PDB file of C-alpha atoms in Angstrom:
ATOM      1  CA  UNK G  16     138.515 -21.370-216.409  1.00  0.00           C
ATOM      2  CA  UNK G  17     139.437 -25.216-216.593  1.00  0.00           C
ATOM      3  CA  UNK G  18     136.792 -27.442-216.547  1.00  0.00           C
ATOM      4  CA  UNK G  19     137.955 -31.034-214.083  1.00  0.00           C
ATOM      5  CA  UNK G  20     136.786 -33.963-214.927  1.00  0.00           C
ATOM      6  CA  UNK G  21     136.296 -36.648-212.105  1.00  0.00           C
ATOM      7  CA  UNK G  22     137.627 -39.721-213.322  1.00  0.00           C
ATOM      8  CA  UNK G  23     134.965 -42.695-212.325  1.00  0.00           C
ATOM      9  CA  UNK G  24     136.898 -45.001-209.152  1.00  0.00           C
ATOM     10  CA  UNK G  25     135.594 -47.994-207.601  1.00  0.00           C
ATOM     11  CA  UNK G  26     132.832 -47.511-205.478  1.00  0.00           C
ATOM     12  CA  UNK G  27     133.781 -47.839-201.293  1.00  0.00           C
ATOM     13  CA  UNK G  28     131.130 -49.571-199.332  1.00  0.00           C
ATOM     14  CA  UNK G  29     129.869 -46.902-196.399  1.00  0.00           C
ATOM     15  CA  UNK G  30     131.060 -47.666-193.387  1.00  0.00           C
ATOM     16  CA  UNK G  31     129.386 -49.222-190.663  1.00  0.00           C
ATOM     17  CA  UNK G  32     128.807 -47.115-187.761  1.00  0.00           C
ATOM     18  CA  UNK G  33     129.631 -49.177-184.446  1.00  0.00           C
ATOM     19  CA  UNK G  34     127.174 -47.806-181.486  1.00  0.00           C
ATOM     20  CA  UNK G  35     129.089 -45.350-179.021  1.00  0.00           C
ATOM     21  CA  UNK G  36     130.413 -47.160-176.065  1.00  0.00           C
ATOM     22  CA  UNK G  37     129.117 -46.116-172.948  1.00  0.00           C
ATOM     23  CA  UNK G  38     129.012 -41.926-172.777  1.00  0.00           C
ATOM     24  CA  UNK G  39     131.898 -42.200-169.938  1.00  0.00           C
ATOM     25  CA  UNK G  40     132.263 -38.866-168.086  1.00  0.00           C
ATOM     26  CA  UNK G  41     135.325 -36.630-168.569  1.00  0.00           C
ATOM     27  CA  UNK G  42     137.244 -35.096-166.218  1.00  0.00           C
ATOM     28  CA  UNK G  43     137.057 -31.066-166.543  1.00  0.00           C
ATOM     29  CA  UNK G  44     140.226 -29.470-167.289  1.00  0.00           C
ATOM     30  CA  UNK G  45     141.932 -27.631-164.794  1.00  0.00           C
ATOM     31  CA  UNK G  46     141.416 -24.002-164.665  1.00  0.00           C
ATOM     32  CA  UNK G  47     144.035 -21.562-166.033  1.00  0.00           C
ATOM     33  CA  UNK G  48     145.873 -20.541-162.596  1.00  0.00           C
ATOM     34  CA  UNK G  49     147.020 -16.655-163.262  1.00  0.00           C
ATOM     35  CA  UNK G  50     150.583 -16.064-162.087  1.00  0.00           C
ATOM     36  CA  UNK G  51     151.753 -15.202-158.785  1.00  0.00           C
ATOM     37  CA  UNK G  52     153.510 -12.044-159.519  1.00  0.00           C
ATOM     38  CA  UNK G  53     151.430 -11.112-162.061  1.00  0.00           C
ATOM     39  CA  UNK G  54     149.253  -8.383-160.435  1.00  0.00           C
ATOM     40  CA  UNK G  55     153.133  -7.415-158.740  1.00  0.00           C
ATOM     41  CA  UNK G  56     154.416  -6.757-162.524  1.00  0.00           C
ATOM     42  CA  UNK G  57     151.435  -5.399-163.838  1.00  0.00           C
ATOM     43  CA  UNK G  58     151.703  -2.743-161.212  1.00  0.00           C
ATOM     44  CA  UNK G  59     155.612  -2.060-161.617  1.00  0.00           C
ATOM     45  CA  UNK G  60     154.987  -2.045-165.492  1.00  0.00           C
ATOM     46  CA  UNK G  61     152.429   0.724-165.228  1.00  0.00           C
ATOM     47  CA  UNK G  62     155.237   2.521-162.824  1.00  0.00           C
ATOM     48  CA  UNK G  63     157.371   2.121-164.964  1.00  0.00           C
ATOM     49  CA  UNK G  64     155.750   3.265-168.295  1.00  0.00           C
ATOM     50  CA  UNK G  65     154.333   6.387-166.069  1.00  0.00           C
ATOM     51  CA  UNK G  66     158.553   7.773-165.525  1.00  0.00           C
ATOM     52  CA  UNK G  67     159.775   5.992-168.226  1.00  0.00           C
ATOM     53  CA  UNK G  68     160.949   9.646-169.861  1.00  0.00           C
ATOM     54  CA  UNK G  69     162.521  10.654-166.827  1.00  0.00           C
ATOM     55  CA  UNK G  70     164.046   7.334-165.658  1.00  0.00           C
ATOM     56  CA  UNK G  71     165.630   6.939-169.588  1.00  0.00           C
ATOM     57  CA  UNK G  72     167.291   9.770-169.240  1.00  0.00           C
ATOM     58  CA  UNK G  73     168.846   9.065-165.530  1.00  0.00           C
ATOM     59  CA  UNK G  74     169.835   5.421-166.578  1.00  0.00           C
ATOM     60  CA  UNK G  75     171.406   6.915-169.802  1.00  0.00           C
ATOM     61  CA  UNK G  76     173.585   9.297-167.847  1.00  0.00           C
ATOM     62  CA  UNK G  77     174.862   6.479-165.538  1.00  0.00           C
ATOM     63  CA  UNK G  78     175.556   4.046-168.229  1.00  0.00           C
ATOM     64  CA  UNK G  79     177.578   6.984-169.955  1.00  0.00           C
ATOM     65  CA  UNK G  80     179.294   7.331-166.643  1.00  0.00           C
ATOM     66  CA  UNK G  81     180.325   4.010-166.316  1.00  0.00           C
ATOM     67  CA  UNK G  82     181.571   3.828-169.520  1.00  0.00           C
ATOM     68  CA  UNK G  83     183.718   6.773-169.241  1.00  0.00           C
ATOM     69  CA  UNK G  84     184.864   4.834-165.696  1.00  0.00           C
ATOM     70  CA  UNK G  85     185.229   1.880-167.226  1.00  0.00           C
ATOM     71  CA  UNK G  86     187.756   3.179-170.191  1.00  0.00           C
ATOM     72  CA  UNK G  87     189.772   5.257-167.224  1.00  0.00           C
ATOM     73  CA  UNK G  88     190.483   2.320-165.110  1.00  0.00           C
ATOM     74  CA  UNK G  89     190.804  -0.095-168.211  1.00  0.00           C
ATOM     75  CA  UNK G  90     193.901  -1.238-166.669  1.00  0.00           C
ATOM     76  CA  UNK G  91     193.564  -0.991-163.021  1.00  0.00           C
ATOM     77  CA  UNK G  92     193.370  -4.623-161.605  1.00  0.00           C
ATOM     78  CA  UNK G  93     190.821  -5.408-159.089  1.00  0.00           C
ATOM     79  CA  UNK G  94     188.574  -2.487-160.301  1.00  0.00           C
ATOM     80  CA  UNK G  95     186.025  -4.687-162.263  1.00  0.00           C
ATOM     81  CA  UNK G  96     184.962  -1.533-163.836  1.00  0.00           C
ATOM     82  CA  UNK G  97     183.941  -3.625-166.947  1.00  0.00           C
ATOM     83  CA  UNK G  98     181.540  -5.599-165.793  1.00  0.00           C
ATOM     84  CA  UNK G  99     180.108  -3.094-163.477  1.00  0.00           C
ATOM     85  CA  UNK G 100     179.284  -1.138-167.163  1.00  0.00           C
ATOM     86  CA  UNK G 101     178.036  -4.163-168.352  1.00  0.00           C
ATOM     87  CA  UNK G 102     175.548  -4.985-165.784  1.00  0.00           C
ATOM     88  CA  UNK G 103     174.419  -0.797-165.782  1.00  0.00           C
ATOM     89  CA  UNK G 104     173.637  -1.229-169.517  1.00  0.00           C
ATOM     90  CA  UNK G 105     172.014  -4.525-169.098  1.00  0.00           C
ATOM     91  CA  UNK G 106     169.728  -3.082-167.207  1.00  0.00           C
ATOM     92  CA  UNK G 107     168.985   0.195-169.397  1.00  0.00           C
ATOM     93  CA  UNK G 108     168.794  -2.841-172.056  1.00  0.00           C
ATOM     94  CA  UNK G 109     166.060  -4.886-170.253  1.00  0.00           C
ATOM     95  CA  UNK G 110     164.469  -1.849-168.751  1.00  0.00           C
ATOM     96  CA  UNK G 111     163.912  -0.406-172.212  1.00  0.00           C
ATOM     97  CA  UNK G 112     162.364  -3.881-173.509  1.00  0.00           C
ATOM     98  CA  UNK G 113     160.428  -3.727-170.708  1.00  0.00           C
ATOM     99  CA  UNK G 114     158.632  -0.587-171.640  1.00  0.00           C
ATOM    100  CA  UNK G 115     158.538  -0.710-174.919  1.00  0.00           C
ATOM    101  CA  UNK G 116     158.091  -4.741-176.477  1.00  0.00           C
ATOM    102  CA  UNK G 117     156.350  -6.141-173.493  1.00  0.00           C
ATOM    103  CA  UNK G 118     152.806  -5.697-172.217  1.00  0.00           C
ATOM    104  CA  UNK G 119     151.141  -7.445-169.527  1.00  0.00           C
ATOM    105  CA  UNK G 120     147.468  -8.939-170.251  1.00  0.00           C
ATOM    106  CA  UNK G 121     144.735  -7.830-169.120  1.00  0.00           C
ATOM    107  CA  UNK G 122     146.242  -4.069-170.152  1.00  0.00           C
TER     108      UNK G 122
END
């Protein structure tokens, strides 16, 4: 398409090449160390993944129950009915990214 044109520059001397100091041996690098839970979470992944269908289902139901509990003692004091929802759907929450966005390796 275009046709570039080097422009002539002043002409660099090569360098010299010093000589390689002594070939000096380098430590290997440690080997990668595999987790210590990782075979634990691998197996409770697969678990989980296996009832996942059921287990939605039966966390969904509780987190709906706690929700209705929650709004029915709204104003009771010393009920902490709230945060008792909260943590239920936390873990529906981290239970469902644990199925479905993370994979362990080696699967």
């Amino acid at each position: 398409m275009t046709n570039i044109i080097k422009f002539p520059g002043k002409a660099e001397a090569p360098a010299e090449v010093a000589p390689e100091p002594a070939a000096q041996e380098k430590p290997a690098p440690p080997a990668p160390r595999r987790g210590l839970f990782a075979p634990a979470v691998k197996a409770v992944w697969v678990v989980v993944v296996l009832v996942w269908p059921l287990l939605k289902w039966i966390v969904s139901i509780d987190v709906f129950f706690q929700l209705i509990r929650m709004i029915y003692h709204w104003n009771t004091p010393g009920v902490f009915a709230g945060w008792t929802f909260l943590a239920h759907f936390a873990v529906l929450v981290a239970l469902t990214y644990f199925v479905a966005i993370y994979k362990p390796k080696g699967i």
